[in-house]
CSV table of C-alpha atoms in Angstrom, one decimal:
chain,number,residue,atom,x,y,z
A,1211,UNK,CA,28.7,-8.4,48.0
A,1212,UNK,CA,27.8,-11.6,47.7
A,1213,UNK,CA,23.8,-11.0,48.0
A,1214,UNK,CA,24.2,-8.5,45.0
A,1215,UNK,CA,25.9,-11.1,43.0
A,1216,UNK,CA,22.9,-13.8,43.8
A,1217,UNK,CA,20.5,-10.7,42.9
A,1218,UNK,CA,22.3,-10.5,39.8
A,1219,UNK,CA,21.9,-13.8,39.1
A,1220,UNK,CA,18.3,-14.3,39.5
A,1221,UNK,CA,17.3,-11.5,38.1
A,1222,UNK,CA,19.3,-12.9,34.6
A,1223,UNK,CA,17.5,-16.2,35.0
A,1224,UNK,CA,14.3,-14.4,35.5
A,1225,UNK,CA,15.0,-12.1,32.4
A,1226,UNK,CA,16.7,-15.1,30.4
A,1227,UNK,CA,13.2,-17.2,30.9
A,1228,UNK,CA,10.9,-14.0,30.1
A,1229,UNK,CA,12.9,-13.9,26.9
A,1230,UNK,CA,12.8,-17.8,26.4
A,1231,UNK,CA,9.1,-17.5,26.7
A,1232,UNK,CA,8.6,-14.3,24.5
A,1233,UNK,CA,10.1,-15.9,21.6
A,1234,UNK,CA,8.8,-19.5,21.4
A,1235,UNK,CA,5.4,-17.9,22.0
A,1236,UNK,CA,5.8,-15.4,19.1
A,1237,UNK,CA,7.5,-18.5,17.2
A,1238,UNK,CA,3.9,-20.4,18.1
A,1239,UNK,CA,1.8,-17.4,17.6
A,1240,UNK,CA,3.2,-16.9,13.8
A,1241,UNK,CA,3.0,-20.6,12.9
A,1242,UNK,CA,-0.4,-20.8,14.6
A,1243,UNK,CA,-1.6,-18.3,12.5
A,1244,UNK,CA,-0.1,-20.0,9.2
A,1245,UNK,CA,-1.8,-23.5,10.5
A,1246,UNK,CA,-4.8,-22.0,10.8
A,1247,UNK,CA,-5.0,-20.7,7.3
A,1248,UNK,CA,-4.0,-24.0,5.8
A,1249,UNK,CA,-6.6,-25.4,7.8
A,1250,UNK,CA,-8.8,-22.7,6.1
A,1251,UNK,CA,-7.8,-23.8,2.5
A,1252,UNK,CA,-5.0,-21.7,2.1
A,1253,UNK,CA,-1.6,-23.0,0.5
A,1254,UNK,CA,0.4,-21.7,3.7
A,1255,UNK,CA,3.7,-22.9,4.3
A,1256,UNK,CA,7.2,-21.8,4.9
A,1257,UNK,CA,10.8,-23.9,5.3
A,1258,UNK,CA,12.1,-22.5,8.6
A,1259,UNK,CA,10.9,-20.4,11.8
A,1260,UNK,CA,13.2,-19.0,14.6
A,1261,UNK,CA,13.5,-16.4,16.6
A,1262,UNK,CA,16.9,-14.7,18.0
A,1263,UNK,CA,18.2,-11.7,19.1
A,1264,UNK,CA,18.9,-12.4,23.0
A,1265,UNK,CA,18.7,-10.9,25.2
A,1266,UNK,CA,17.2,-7.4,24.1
A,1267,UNK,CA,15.5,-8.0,20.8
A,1268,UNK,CA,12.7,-10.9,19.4
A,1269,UNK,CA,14.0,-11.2,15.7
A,1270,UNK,CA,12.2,-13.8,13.8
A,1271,UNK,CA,12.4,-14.8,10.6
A,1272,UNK,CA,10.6,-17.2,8.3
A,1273,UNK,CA,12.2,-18.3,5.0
A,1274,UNK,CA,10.4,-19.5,1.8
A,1275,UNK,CA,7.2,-18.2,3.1
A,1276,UNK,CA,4.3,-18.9,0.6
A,1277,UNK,CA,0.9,-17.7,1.3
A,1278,UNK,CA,-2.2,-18.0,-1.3
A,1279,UNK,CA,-5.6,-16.7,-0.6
A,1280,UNK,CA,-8.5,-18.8,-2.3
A,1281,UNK,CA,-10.7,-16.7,-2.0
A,1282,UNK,CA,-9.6,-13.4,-3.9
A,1283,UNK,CA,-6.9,-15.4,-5.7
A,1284,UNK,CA,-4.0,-13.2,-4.1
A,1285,UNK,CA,-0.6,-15.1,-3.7
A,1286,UNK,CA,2.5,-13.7,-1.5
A,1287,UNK,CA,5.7,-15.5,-2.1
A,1288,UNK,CA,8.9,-14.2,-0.3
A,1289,UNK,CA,12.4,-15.9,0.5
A,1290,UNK,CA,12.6,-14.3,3.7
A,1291,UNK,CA,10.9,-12.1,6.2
A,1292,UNK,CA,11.9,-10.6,9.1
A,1293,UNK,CA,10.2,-9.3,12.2
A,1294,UNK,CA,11.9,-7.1,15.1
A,1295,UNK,CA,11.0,-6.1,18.1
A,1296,UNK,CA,12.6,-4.5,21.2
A,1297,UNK,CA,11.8,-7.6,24.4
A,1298,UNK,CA,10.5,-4.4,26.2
A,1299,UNK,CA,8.2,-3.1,23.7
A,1300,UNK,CA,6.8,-5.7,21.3
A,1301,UNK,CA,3.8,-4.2,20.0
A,1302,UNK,CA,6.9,-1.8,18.1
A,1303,UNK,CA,7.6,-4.0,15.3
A,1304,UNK,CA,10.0,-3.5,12.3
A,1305,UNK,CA,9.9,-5.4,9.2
A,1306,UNK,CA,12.5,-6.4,6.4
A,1307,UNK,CA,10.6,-7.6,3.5
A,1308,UNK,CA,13.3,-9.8,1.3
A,1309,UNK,CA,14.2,-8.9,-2.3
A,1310,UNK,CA,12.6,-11.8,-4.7
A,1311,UNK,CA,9.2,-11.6,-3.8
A,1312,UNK,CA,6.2,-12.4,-6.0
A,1313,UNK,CA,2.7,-11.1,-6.1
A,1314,UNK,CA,-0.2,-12.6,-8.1
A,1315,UNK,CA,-3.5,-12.3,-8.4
A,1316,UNK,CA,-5.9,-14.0,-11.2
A,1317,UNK,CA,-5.1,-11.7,-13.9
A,1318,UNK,CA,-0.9,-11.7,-13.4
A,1319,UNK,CA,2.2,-12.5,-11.1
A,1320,UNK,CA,4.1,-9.7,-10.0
A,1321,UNK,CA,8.2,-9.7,-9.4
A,1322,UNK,CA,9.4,-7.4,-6.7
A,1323,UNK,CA,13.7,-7.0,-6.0
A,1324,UNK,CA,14.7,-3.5,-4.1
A,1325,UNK,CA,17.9,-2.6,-2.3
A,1326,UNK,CA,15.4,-1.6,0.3
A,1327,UNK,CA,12.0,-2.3,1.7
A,1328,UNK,CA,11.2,-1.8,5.0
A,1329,UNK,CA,8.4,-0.8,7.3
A,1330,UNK,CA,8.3,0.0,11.2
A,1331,UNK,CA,4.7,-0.9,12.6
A,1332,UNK,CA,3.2,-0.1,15.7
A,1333,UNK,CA,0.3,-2.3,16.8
A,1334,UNK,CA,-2.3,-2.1,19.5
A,1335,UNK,CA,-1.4,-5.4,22.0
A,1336,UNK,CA,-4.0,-7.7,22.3
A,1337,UNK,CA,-4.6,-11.0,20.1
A,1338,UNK,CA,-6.1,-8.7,17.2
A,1339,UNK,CA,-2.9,-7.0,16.5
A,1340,UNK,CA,-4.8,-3.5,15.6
A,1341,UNK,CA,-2.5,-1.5,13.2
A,1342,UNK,CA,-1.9,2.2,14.7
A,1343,UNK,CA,1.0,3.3,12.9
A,1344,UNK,CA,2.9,2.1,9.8
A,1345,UNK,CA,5.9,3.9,7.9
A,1346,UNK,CA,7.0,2.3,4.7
A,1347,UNK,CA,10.5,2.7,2.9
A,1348,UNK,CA,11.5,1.9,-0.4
A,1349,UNK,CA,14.7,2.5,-2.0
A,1350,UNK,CA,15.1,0.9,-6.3
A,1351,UNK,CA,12.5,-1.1,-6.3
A,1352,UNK,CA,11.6,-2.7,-9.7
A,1353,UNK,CA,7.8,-4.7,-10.6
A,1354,UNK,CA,8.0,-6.5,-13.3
A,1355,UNK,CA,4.3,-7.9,-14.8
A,1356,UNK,CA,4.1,-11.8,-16.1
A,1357,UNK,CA,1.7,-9.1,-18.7
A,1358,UNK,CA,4.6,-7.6,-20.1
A,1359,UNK,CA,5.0,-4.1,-18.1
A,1360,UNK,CA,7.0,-3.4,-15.8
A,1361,UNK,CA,8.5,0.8,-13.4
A,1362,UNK,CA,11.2,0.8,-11.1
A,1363,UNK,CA,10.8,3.4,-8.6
A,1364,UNK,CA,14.1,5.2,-7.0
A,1365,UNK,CA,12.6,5.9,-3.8
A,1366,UNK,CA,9.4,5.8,-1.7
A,1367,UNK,CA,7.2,6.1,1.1
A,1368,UNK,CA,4.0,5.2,2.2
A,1369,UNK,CA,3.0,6.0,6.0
A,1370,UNK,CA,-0.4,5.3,7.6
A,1371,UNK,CA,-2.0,6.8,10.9
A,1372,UNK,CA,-5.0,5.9,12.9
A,1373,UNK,CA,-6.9,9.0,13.7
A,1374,UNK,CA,-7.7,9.6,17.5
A,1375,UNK,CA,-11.2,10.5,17.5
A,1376,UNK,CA,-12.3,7.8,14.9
A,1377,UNK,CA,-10.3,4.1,15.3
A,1378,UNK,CA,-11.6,3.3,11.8
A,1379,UNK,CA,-10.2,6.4,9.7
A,1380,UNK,CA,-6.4,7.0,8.6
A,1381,UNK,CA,-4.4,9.4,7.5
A,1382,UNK,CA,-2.3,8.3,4.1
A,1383,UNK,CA,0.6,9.5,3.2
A,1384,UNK,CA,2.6,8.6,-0.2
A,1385,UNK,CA,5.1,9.9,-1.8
A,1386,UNK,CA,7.2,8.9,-4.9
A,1387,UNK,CA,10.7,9.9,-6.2
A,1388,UNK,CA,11.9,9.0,-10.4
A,1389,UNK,CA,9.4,6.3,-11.5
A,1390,UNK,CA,10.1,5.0,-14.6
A,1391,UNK,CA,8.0,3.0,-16.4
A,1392,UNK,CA,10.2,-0.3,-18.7
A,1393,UNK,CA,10.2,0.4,-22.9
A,1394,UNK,CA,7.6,-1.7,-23.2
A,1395,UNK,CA,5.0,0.3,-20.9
A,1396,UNK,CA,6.3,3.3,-22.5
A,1397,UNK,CA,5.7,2.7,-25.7
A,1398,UNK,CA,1.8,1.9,-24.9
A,1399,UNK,CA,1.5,5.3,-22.3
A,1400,UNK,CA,3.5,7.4,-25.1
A,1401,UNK,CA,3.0,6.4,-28.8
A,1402,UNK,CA,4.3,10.2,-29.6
A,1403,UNK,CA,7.4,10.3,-27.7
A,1404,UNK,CA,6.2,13.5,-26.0
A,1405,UNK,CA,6.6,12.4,-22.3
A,1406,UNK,CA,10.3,12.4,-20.2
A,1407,UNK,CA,11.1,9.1,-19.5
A,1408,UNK,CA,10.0,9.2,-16.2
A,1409,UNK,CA,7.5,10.1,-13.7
A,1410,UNK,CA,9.3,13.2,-11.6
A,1411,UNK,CA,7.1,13.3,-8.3
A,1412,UNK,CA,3.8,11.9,-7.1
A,1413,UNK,CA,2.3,13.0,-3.8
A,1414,UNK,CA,-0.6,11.7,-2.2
A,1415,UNK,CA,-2.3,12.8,0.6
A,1416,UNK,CA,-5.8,11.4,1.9
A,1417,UNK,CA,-7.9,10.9,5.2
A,1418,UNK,CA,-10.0,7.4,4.5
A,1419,UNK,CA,-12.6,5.6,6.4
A,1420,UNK,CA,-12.8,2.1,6.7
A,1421,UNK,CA,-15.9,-0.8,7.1
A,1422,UNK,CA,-13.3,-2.4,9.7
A,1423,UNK,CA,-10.0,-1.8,11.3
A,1424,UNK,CA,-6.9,-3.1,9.3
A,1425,UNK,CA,-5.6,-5.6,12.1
A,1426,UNK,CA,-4.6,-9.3,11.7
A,1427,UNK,CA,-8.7,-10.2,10.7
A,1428,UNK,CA,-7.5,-7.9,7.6
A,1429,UNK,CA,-5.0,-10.8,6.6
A,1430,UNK,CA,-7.6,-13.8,7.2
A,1431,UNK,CA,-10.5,-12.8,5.5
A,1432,UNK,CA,-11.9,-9.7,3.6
A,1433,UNK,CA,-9.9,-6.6,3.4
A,1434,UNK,CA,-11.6,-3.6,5.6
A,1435,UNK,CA,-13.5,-1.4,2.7
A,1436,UNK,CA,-13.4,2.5,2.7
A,1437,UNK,CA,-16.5,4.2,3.0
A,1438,UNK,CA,-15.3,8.1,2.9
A,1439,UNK,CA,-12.2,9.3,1.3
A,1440,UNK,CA,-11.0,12.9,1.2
A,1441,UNK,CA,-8.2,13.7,-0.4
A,1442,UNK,CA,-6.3,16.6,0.7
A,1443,UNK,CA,-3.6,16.5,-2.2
A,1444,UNK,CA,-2.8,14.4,-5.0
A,1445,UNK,CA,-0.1,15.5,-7.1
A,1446,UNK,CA,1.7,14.3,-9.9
A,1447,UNK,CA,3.9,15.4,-12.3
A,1448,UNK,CA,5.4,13.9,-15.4
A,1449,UNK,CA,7.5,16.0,-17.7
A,1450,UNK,CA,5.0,18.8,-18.9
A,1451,UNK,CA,2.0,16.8,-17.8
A,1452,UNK,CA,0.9,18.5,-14.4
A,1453,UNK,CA,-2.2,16.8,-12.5
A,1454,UNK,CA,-3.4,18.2,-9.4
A,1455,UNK,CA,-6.7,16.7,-7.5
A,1456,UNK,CA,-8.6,17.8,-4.1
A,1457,UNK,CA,-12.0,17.0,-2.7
A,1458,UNK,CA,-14.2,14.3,-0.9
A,1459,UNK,CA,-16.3,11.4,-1.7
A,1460,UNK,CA,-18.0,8.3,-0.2
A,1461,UNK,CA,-17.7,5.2,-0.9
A,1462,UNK,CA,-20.5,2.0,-1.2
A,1463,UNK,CA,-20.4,-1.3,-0.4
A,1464,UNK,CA,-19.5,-1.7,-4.6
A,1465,UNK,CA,-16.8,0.5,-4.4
A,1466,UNK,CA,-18.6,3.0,-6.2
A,1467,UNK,CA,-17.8,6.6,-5.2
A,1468,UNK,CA,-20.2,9.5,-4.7
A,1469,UNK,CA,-19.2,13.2,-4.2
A,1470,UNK,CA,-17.5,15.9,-5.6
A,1471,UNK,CA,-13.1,16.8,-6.7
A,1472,UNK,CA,-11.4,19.9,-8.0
A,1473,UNK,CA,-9.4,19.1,-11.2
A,1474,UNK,CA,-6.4,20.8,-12.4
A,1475,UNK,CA,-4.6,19.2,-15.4
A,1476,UNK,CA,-2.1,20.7,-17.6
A,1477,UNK,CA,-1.5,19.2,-20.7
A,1478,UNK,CA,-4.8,17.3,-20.3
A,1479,UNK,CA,-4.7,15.8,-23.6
A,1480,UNK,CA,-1.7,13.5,-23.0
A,1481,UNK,CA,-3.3,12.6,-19.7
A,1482,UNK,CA,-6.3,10.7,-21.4
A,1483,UNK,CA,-4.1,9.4,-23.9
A,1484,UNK,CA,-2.2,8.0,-21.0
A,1485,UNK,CA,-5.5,6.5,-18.7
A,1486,UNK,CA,-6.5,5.2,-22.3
A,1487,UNK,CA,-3.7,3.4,-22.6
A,1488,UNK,CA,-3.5,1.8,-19.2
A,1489,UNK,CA,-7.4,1.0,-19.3
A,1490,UNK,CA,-8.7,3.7,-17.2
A,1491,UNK,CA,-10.6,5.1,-20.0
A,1492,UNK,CA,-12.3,2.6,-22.1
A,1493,UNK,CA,-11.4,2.9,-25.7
A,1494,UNK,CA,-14.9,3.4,-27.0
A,1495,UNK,CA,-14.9,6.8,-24.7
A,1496,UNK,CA,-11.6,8.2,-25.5
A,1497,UNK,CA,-13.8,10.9,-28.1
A,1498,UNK,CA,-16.1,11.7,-25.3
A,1499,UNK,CA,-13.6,12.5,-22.8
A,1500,UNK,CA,-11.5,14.5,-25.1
A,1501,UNK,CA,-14.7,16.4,-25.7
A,1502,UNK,CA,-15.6,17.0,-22.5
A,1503,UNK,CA,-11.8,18.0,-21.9
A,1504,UNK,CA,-12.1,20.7,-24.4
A,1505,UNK,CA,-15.2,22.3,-23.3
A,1506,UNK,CA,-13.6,22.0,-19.4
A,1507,UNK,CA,-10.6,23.7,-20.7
A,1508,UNK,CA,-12.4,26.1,-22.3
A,1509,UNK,CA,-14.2,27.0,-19.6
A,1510,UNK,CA,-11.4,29.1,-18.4
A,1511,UNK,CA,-9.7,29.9,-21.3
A,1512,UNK,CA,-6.8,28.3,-21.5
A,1513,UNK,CA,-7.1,25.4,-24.0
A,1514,UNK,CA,-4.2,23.2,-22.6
A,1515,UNK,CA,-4.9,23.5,-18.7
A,1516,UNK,CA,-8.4,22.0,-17.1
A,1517,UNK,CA,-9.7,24.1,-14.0
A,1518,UNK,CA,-13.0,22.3,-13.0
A,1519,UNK,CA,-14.9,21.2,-10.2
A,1520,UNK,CA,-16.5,17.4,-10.9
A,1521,UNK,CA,-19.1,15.1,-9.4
A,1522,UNK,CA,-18.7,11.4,-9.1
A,1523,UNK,CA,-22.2,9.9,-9.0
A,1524,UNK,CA,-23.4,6.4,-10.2
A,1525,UNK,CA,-20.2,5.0,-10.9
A,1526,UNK,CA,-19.6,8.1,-13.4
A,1527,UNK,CA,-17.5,11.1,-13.3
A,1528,UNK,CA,-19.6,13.9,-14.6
A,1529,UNK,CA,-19.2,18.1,-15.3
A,1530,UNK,CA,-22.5,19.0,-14.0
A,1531,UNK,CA,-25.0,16.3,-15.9
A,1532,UNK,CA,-22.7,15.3,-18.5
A,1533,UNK,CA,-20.4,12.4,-18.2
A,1534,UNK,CA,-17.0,12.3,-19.4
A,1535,UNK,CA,-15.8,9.1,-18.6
A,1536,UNK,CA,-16.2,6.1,-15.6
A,1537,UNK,CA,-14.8,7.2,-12.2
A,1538,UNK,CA,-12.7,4.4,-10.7
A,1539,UNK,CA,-13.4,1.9,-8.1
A,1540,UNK,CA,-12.1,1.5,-4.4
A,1541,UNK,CA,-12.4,-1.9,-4.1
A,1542,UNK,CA,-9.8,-3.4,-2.2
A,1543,UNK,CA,-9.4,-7.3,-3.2
């Protein structure tokens, strides 16, 4: 009996000193990384660092976390974040992301509060910290823009899946539940009053290829760029506005895409009203895309509903050789 006991005993000093190690050296790791980005040029800092959670769990938490890229001008402020882990699996991460944050970038500063947002993320283990999974959740979250819009969204998700046969493509999925843009974004997407007052459902579906894999390089330097994205569904649907997009393109080193998507849009009108408003459209071709939108529609008969195949080419989204408008770019700052 008494052997067992001593048994016991080392082998909870043993454990107790695997998890002593475990945490400082993720505590180390983490303000390494932060160093090393100040070092870099980076405003990096944060108020407090520790790790918990003995004896089965690494939970660490950094408060008044402040990061600030120079580079692209992207900021991340947040009052506190948390990372867990199981101390028998740490590559199995989950993340609490703390209501309060900001964004900014050189154009505007973002607020973020939610009652929820949270992510579980699985990571390849190894110093580059190659992401493999991610699930996002997001339950009333509200952005409001330093220029003057603002949605909150009831609920979200965003999950993310590194394919098998190709390390540098992943499968996307989003999908979005009652987003509703503030009065003041309203009134610019809506001068007629015609719209609900929010955006019922948007579902987004896509298999993208990157330049590099998203890993903790991603977060140091410059973000991996797509080169190929299909989308397998995008759907959208606001009040009587219906917007349905499929098809595949690829992507340069400009972020310019070239290929071909099937368009269905009812109520198409509203629709370029809407991308007008928000910038999508330049003003100075709002006449050419509704013209273009009237001779799609009437290509099948229906003047209110848009049933077309279009190519993206030269930075331009066309309907055979004619361009109706600029296609966007996949740039990722």
């Amino acid at each position: 009996m008494r052997k067992i006991l001593w048994l016991i005993l080392i082998a909870a000093l043993v454990y107790s000193g695997y998890w002593l190690v475990g945490a400082k050296s993720t505590e180390r790791a983490i303000a390494g990384w932060i160093a090393a980005r100040e070092s870099e040029g980076w405003q990096a800092e944060y108020d407090d660092l520790s790790t918990g959670g003995f004896p089965l769990r690494f939970d660490t938490t950094i408060t008044a976390l402040s990061l600030a890229d120079p580079e692209t001008g992207v900021a991340y402020n947040a009052p506190r974040l948390e990372f867990k882990s199981a101390s028998y699996a740490p590559t199995a991460l989950s993340a609490v992301f703390a209501s309060g944050a900001t964004f900014a970038t050189p154009l505007q500063r973002i607020d973020v509060s939610h009652d929820r947002a949270d992510a579980d993320l699985f990571v390849d283990a190894g110093p580059n910290l190659t992401l493999d999974v991610a699930a996002f959740s997001l339950e009333n979250v509200t952005l409001t823009s330093t220029l003057g819009w603002g949605v909150t969204l009831a609920n979200g998700s965003f999950n993310t899946k590194r394919s098998a046969d190709n390390p540098l493509t992943h499968d996307i999925r989003f999908s979005a539940r009652d987003f509703i843009p503030n009065d003041g974004l309203m009134s610019a997407l809506d001068k007629d009053g015609i719209l609900s007052d929010r955006f019922e459902t948007l579902d987004i579906a896509v298999t993208a290829t990157f330049d590099a894999p998203w890993d903790i390089h991603a977060l140091e330097g410059q973000r991996p760029q797509p080169t190929r994205i299909d989308i397998e569904t995008f759907a959208a649907q606001w009040g009587t506005l219906d917007l349905q997009i499929a098809g595949g393109f690829d992507v340069d080193d400009r972020g310019t895409p070239t290929g071909k998507i099937a368009l269905k849009a009812r109520n198409w009108r509203e629709i370029i009203e809407i991308a007008t408003a928000t910038g999508l459209i330049p003003a100075d071709m709002k006449s050419l895309a509704l013209r273009a939108g009237q001779v799609l529609a009437g290509l099948k008969g229906n003047a209110d509903t848009i049933d077309a195949e279009l190519s993206l080419s030269d930075g331009m989204i066309l309907l055979g050789f004619i361009p109706i408008g600029p296609a966007p770019n996949f740039s990722i700052r």
